[in-house]
Short mmCIF file of C-alpha atoms in Angstrom, two decimals:
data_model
loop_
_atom_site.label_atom_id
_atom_site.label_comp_id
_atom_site.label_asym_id
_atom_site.label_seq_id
_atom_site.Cartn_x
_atom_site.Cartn_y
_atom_site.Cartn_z
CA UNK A 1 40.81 -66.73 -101.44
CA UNK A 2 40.27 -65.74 -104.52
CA UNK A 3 41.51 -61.71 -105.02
CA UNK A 4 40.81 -61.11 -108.29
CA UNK A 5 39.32 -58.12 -109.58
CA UNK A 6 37.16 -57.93 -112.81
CA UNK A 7 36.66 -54.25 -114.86
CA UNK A 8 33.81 -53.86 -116.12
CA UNK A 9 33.22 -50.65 -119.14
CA UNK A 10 29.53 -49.31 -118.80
CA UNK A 11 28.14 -47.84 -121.95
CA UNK A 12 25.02 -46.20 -123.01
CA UNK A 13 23.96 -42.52 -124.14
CA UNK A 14 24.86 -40.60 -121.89
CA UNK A 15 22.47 -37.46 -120.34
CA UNK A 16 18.77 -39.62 -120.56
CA UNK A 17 20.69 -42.17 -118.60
CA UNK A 18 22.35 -40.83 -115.79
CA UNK A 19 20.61 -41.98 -112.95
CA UNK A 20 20.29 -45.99 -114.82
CA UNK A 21 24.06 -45.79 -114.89
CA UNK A 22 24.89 -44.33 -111.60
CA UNK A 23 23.00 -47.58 -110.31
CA UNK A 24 25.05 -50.21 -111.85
CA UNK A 25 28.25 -48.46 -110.87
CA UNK A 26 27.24 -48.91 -107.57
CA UNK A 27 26.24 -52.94 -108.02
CA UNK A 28 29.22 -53.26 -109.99
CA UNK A 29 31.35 -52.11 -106.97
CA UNK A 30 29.54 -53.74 -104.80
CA UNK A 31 30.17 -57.19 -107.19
CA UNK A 32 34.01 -56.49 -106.42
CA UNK A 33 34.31 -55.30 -109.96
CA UNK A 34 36.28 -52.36 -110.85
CA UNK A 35 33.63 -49.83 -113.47
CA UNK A 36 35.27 -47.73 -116.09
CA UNK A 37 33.23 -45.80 -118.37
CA UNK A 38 31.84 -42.38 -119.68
CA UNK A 39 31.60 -40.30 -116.69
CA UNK A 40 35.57 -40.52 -116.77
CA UNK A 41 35.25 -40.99 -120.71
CA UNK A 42 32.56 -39.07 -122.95
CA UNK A 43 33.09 -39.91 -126.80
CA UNK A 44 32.58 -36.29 -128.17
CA UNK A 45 35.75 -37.00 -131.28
CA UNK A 46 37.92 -39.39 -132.81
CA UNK A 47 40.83 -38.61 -130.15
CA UNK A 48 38.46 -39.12 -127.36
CA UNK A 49 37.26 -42.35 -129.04
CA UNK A 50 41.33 -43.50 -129.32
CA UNK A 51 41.60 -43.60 -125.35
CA UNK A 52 37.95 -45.39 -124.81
CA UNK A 53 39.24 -47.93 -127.21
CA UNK A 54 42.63 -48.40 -124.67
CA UNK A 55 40.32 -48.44 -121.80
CA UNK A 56 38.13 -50.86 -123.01
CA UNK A 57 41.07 -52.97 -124.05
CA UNK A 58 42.24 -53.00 -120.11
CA UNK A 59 38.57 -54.25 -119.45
CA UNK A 60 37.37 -57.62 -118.92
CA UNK A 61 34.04 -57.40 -119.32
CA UNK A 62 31.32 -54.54 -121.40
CA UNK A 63 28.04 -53.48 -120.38
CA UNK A 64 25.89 -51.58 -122.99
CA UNK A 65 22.86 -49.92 -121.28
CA UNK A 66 20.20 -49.22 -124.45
CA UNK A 67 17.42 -46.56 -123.83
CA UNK A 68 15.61 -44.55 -126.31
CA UNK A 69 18.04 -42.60 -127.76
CA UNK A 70 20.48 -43.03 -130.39
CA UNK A 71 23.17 -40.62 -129.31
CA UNK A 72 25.41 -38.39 -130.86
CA UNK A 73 26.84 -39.35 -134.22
CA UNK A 74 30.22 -39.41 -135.86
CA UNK A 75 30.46 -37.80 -138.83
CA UNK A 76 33.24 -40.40 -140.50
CA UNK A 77 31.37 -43.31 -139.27
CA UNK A 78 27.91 -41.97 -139.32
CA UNK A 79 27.51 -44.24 -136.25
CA UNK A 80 26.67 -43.18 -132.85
CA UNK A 81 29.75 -43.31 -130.28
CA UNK A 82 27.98 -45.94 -128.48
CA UNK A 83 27.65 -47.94 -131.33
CA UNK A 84 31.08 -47.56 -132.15
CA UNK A 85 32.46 -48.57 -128.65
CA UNK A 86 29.75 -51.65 -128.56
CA UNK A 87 31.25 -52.93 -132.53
CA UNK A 88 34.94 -52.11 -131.25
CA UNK A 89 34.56 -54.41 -127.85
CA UNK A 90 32.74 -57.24 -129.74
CA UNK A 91 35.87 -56.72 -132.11
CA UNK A 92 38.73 -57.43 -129.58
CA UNK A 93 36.37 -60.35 -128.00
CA UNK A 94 35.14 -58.70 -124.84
CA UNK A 95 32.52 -60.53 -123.52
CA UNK A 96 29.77 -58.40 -123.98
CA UNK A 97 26.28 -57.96 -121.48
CA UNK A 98 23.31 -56.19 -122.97
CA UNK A 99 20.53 -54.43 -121.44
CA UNK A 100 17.91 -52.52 -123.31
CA UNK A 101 14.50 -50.92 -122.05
CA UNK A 102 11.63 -52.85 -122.97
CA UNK A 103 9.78 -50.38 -125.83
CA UNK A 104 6.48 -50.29 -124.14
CA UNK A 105 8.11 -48.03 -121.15
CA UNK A 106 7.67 -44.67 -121.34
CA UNK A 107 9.98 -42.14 -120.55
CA UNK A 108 10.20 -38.65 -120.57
CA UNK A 109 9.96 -36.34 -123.70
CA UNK A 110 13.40 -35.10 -123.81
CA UNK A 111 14.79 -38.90 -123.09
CA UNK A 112 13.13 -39.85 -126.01
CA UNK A 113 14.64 -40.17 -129.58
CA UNK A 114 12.41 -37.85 -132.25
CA UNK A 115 14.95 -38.01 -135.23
CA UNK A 116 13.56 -40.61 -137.87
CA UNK A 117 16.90 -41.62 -139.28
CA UNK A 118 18.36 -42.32 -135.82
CA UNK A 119 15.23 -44.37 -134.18
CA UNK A 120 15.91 -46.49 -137.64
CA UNK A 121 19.69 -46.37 -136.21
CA UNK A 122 18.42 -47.52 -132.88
CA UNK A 123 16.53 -50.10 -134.07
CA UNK A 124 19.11 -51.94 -136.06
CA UNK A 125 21.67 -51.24 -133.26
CA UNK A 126 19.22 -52.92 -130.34
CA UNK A 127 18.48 -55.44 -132.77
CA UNK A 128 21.99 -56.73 -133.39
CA UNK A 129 22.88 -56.04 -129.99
CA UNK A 130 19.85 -58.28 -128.49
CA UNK A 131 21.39 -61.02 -130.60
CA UNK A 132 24.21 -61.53 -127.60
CA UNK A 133 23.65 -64.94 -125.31
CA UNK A 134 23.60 -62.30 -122.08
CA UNK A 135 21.45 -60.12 -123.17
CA UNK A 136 17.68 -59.16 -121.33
CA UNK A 137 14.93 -56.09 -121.19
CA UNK A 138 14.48 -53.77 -118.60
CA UNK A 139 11.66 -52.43 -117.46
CA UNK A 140 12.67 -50.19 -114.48
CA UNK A 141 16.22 -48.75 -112.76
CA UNK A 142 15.82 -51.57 -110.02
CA UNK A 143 14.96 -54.18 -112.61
CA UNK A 144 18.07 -53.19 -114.37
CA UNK A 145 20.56 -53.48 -111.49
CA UNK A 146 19.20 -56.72 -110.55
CA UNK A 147 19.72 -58.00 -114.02
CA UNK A 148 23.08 -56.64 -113.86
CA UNK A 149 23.89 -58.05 -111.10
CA UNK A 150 22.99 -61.70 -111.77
CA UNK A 151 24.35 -60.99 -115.24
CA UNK A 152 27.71 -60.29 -114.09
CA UNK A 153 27.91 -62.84 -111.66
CA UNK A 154 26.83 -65.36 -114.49
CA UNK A 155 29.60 -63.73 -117.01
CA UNK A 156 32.56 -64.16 -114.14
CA UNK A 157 31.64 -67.91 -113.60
CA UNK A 158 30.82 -68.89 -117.00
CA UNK A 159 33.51 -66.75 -119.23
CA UNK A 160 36.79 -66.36 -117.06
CA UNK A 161 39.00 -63.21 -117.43
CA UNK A 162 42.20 -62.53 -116.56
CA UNK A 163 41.11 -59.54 -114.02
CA UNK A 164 43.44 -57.91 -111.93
CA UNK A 165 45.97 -58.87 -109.74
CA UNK A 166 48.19 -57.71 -106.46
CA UNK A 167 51.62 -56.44 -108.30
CA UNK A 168 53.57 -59.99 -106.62
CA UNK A 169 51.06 -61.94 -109.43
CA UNK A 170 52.35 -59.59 -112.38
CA UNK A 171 55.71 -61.89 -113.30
CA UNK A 172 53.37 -64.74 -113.10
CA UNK A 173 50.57 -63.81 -115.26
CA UNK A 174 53.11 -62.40 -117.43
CA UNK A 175 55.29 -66.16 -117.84
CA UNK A 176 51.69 -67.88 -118.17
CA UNK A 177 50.88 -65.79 -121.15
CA UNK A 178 54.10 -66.12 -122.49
CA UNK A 179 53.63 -70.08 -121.90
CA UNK A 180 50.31 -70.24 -123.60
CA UNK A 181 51.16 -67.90 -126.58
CA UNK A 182 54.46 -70.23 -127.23
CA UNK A 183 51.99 -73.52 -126.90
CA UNK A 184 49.62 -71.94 -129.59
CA UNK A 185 52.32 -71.07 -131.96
CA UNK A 186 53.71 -75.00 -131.09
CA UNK A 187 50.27 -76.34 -131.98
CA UNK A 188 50.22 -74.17 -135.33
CA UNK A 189 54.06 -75.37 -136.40
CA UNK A 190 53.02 -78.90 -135.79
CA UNK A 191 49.82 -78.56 -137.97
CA UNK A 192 51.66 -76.70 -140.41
CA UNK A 193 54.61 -79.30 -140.68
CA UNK A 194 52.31 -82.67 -140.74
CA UNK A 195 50.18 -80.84 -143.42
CA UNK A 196 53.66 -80.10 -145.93
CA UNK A 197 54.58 -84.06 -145.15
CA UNK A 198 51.22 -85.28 -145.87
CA UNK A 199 50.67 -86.69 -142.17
CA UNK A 200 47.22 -85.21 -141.86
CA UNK A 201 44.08 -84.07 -144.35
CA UNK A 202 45.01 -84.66 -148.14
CA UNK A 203 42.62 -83.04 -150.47
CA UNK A 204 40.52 -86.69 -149.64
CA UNK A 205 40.65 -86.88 -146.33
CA UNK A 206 39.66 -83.24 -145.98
CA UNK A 207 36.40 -83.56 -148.25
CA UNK A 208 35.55 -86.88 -145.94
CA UNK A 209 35.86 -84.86 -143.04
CA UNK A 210 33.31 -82.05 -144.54
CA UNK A 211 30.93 -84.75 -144.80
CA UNK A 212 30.40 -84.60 -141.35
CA UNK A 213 27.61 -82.52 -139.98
CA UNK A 214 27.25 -79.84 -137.24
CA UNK A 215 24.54 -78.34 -135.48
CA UNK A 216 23.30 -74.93 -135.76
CA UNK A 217 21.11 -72.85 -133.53
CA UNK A 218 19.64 -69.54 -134.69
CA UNK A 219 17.46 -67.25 -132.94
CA UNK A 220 14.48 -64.85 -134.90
CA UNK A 221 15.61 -61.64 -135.99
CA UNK A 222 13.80 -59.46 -133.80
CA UNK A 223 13.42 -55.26 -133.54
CA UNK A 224 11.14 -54.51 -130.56
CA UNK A 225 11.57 -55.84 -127.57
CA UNK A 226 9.54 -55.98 -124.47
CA UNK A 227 9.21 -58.50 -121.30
CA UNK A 228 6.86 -60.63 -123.25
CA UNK A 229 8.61 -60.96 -126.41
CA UNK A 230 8.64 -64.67 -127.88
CA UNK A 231 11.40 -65.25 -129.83
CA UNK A 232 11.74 -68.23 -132.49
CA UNK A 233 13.98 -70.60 -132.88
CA UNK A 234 15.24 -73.03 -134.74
CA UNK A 235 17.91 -75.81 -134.94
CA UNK A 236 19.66 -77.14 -138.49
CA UNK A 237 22.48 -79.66 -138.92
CA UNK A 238 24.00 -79.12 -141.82
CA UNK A 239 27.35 -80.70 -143.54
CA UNK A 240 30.58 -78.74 -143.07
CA UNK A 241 30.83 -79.08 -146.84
CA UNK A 242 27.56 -77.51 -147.41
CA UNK A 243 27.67 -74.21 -145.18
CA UNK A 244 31.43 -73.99 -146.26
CA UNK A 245 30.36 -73.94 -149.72
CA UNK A 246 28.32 -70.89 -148.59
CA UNK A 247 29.92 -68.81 -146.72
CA UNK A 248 33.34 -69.08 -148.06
CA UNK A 249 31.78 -66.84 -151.27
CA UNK A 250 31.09 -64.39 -148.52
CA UNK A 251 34.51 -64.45 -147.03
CA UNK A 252 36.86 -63.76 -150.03
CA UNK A 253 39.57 -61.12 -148.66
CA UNK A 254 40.65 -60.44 -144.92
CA UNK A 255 37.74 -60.45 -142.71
CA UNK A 256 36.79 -59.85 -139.11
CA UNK A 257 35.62 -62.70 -137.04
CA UNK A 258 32.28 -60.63 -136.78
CA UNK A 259 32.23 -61.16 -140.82
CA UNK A 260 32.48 -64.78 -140.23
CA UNK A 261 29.59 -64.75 -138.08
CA UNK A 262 27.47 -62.68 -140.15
CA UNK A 263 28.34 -65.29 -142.80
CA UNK A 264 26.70 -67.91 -141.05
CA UNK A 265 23.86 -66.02 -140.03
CA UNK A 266 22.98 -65.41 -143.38
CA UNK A 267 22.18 -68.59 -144.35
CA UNK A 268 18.99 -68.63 -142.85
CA UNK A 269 17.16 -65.55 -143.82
CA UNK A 270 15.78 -63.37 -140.80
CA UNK A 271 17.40 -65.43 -138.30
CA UNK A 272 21.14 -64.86 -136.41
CA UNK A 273 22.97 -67.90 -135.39
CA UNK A 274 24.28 -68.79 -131.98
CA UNK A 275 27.74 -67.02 -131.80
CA UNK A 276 29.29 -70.12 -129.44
CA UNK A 277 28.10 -72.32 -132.70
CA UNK A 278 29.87 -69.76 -135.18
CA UNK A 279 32.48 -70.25 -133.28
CA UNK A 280 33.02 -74.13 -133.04
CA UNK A 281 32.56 -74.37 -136.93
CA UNK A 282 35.17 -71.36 -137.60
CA UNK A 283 37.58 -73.82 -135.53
CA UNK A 284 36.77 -76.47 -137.07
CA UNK A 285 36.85 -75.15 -140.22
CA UNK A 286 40.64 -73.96 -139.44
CA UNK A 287 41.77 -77.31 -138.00
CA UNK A 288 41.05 -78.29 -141.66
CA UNK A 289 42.89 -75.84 -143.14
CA UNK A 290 40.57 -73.71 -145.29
CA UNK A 291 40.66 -70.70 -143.33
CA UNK A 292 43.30 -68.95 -141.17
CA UNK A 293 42.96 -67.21 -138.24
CA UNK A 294 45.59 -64.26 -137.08
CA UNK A 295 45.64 -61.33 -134.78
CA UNK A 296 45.73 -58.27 -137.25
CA UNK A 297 46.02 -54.51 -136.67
CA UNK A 298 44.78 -53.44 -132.76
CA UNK A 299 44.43 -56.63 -132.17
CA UNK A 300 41.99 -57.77 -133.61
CA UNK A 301 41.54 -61.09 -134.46
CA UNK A 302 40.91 -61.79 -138.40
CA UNK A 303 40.05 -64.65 -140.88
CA UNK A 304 40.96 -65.36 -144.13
CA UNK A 305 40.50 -68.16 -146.58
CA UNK A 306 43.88 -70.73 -147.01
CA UNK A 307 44.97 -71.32 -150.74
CA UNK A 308 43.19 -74.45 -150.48
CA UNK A 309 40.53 -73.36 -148.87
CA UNK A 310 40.16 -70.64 -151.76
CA UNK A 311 40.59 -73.84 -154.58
CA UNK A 312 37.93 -76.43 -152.40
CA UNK A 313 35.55 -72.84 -152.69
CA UNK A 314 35.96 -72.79 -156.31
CA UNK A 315 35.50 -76.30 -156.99
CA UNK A 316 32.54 -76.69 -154.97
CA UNK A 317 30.68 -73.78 -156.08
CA UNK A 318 31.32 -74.79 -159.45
CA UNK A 319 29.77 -77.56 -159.16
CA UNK A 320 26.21 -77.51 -157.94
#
């Protein structure tokens, strides 16, 4: 029997959506999940933000509940805190679950958003945020928690976790990482050595292999969103060569995964592309050595272009 136990971090603004959140604590609980969020942590200031971000850490999977308001702002960031605990989880690669209320549901006055400049906020913020694979509209508390709770079931069979354990698993878990982290860095030395003996991908053999193509998927930019929204889509198979030739002009310095994706996305104007198909092409963009992944500062994972990723850039781009 399976023991494991899966925390979940619930965000959302906080007083218009009390009762909303109250709700899927109680699913989540009743999904065998563990909740964590703002009743125990309200984002008010920067040291109050510091221990969401080590809670959310600790968390295997985020919720972000959107209503109609924007929330209180930092000042530094000019961001709402919500915001910034949504772009900090999608940073350290928490799978992420998004729910926002479908804008033709009306709510009260004072749960409302009147500030121009924020609903502008909002709407960028739902926009990007509707962009996630597990994302949906709500229309009412009880169709939220019933979303929720086929959304989280969905996440825990589809994107595994490490959860939480009874304290005999710890050493375990603990040698497993250890086993796994010393199997990446193997896999890494090995590439690294048959690339400096000329085993693998000369400057040939790497331009043969962008000739190959990949698939693409990207979904219509969209900022209101209600139960009947139709979103378009479209698929493009492109050459590695050709969208590296693009987006490695975009990439130039250390960059955040998030960057990477962005990158893609921008290819096709008014569109976002599939993350899971960002994803496969970053990786298969490293295995030929033009970019390098690392785990930077907080751990987040970052991208940067290899020196011969940085010459193939030049020489392509140079070349029309």
């Amino acid at each position: 029997m399976d023991e494991t136990k899966y925390q979940v971090f619930v965000s959302s603004t906080y007083s218009d959506l009390i009762n909303e959140r109250k709700q899927v604590l109680d699913i989540l609980l009743m999904a065998d999940c563990i909740p964590a969020g703002m009743e125990s942590f309200v984002a008010t200031d920067d040291e109050q933000f510091n221990v969401i971000k080590k809670v959310i850490d600790l968390c295997d999977y985020y919720i972000l509940i959107i209503g109609k308001r924007y929330g209180s702002v930092n000042e530094k960031t000019c961001l709402s805190y919500t915001e910034m605990e949504y772009n900090y989880a999608m940073d350290k690669g928490v799978p992420v679950l998004v729910f926002a209320i479908d804008d033709s549901v009306e709510v009260a006055k004072d749960k409302t958003e009147t500030d121009a400049i924020k609903l502008g906020k909002l709407a960028e913020f739902k926009s990007r945020a509707m962009r996630n694979r597990l994302a949906s509209v709500w229309t009412s508390p009880s169709d939220l928690i019933g979303k929720v709770a086929i959304s989280i079931m969905q996440a825990k069979n589809e994107i595994k976790r490490p959860g939480w354990h009874r304290g005999v698993n710890t050493k375990i878990e603990s040698l497993e990482k250890e086993i796994n982290f010393l199997k990446d860095e193997n896999e890494k030395l090995k590439l690294s050595l048959s690339c400096s003996n000329g085993m693998v991908d000369n400057k040939k053999e790497i331009l043969d292999q962008l000739n190959k193509t990949i698939d693409l998927h990207y979904s219509e930019i969209v900022y209101v969103f209600t139960s009947n929204t139709t979103i378009k889509k479209k698929t493009i198979t492109i050459t590695l060569k050709d969208i590296f030739k693009f987006i490695s002009l975009r990439l130039t310095g250390v960059k955040k995964t998030q960057d990477f994706i962005e990158a893609v996305s921008s290819y096709q104007s008014g569109y976002y592309v599939n993350t899971q198909d960002a994803l496969i092409l970053r990786n298969q963009l490293e295995q030929l050595s033009l970019f390098d992944c690392y785990i930077g500062k907080n751990d987040i994972e970052m991208i940067r272009l290899t020196d011969l990723g940085k010459t193939l850039m030049n020489e392509l781009n140079s070349n029309p």
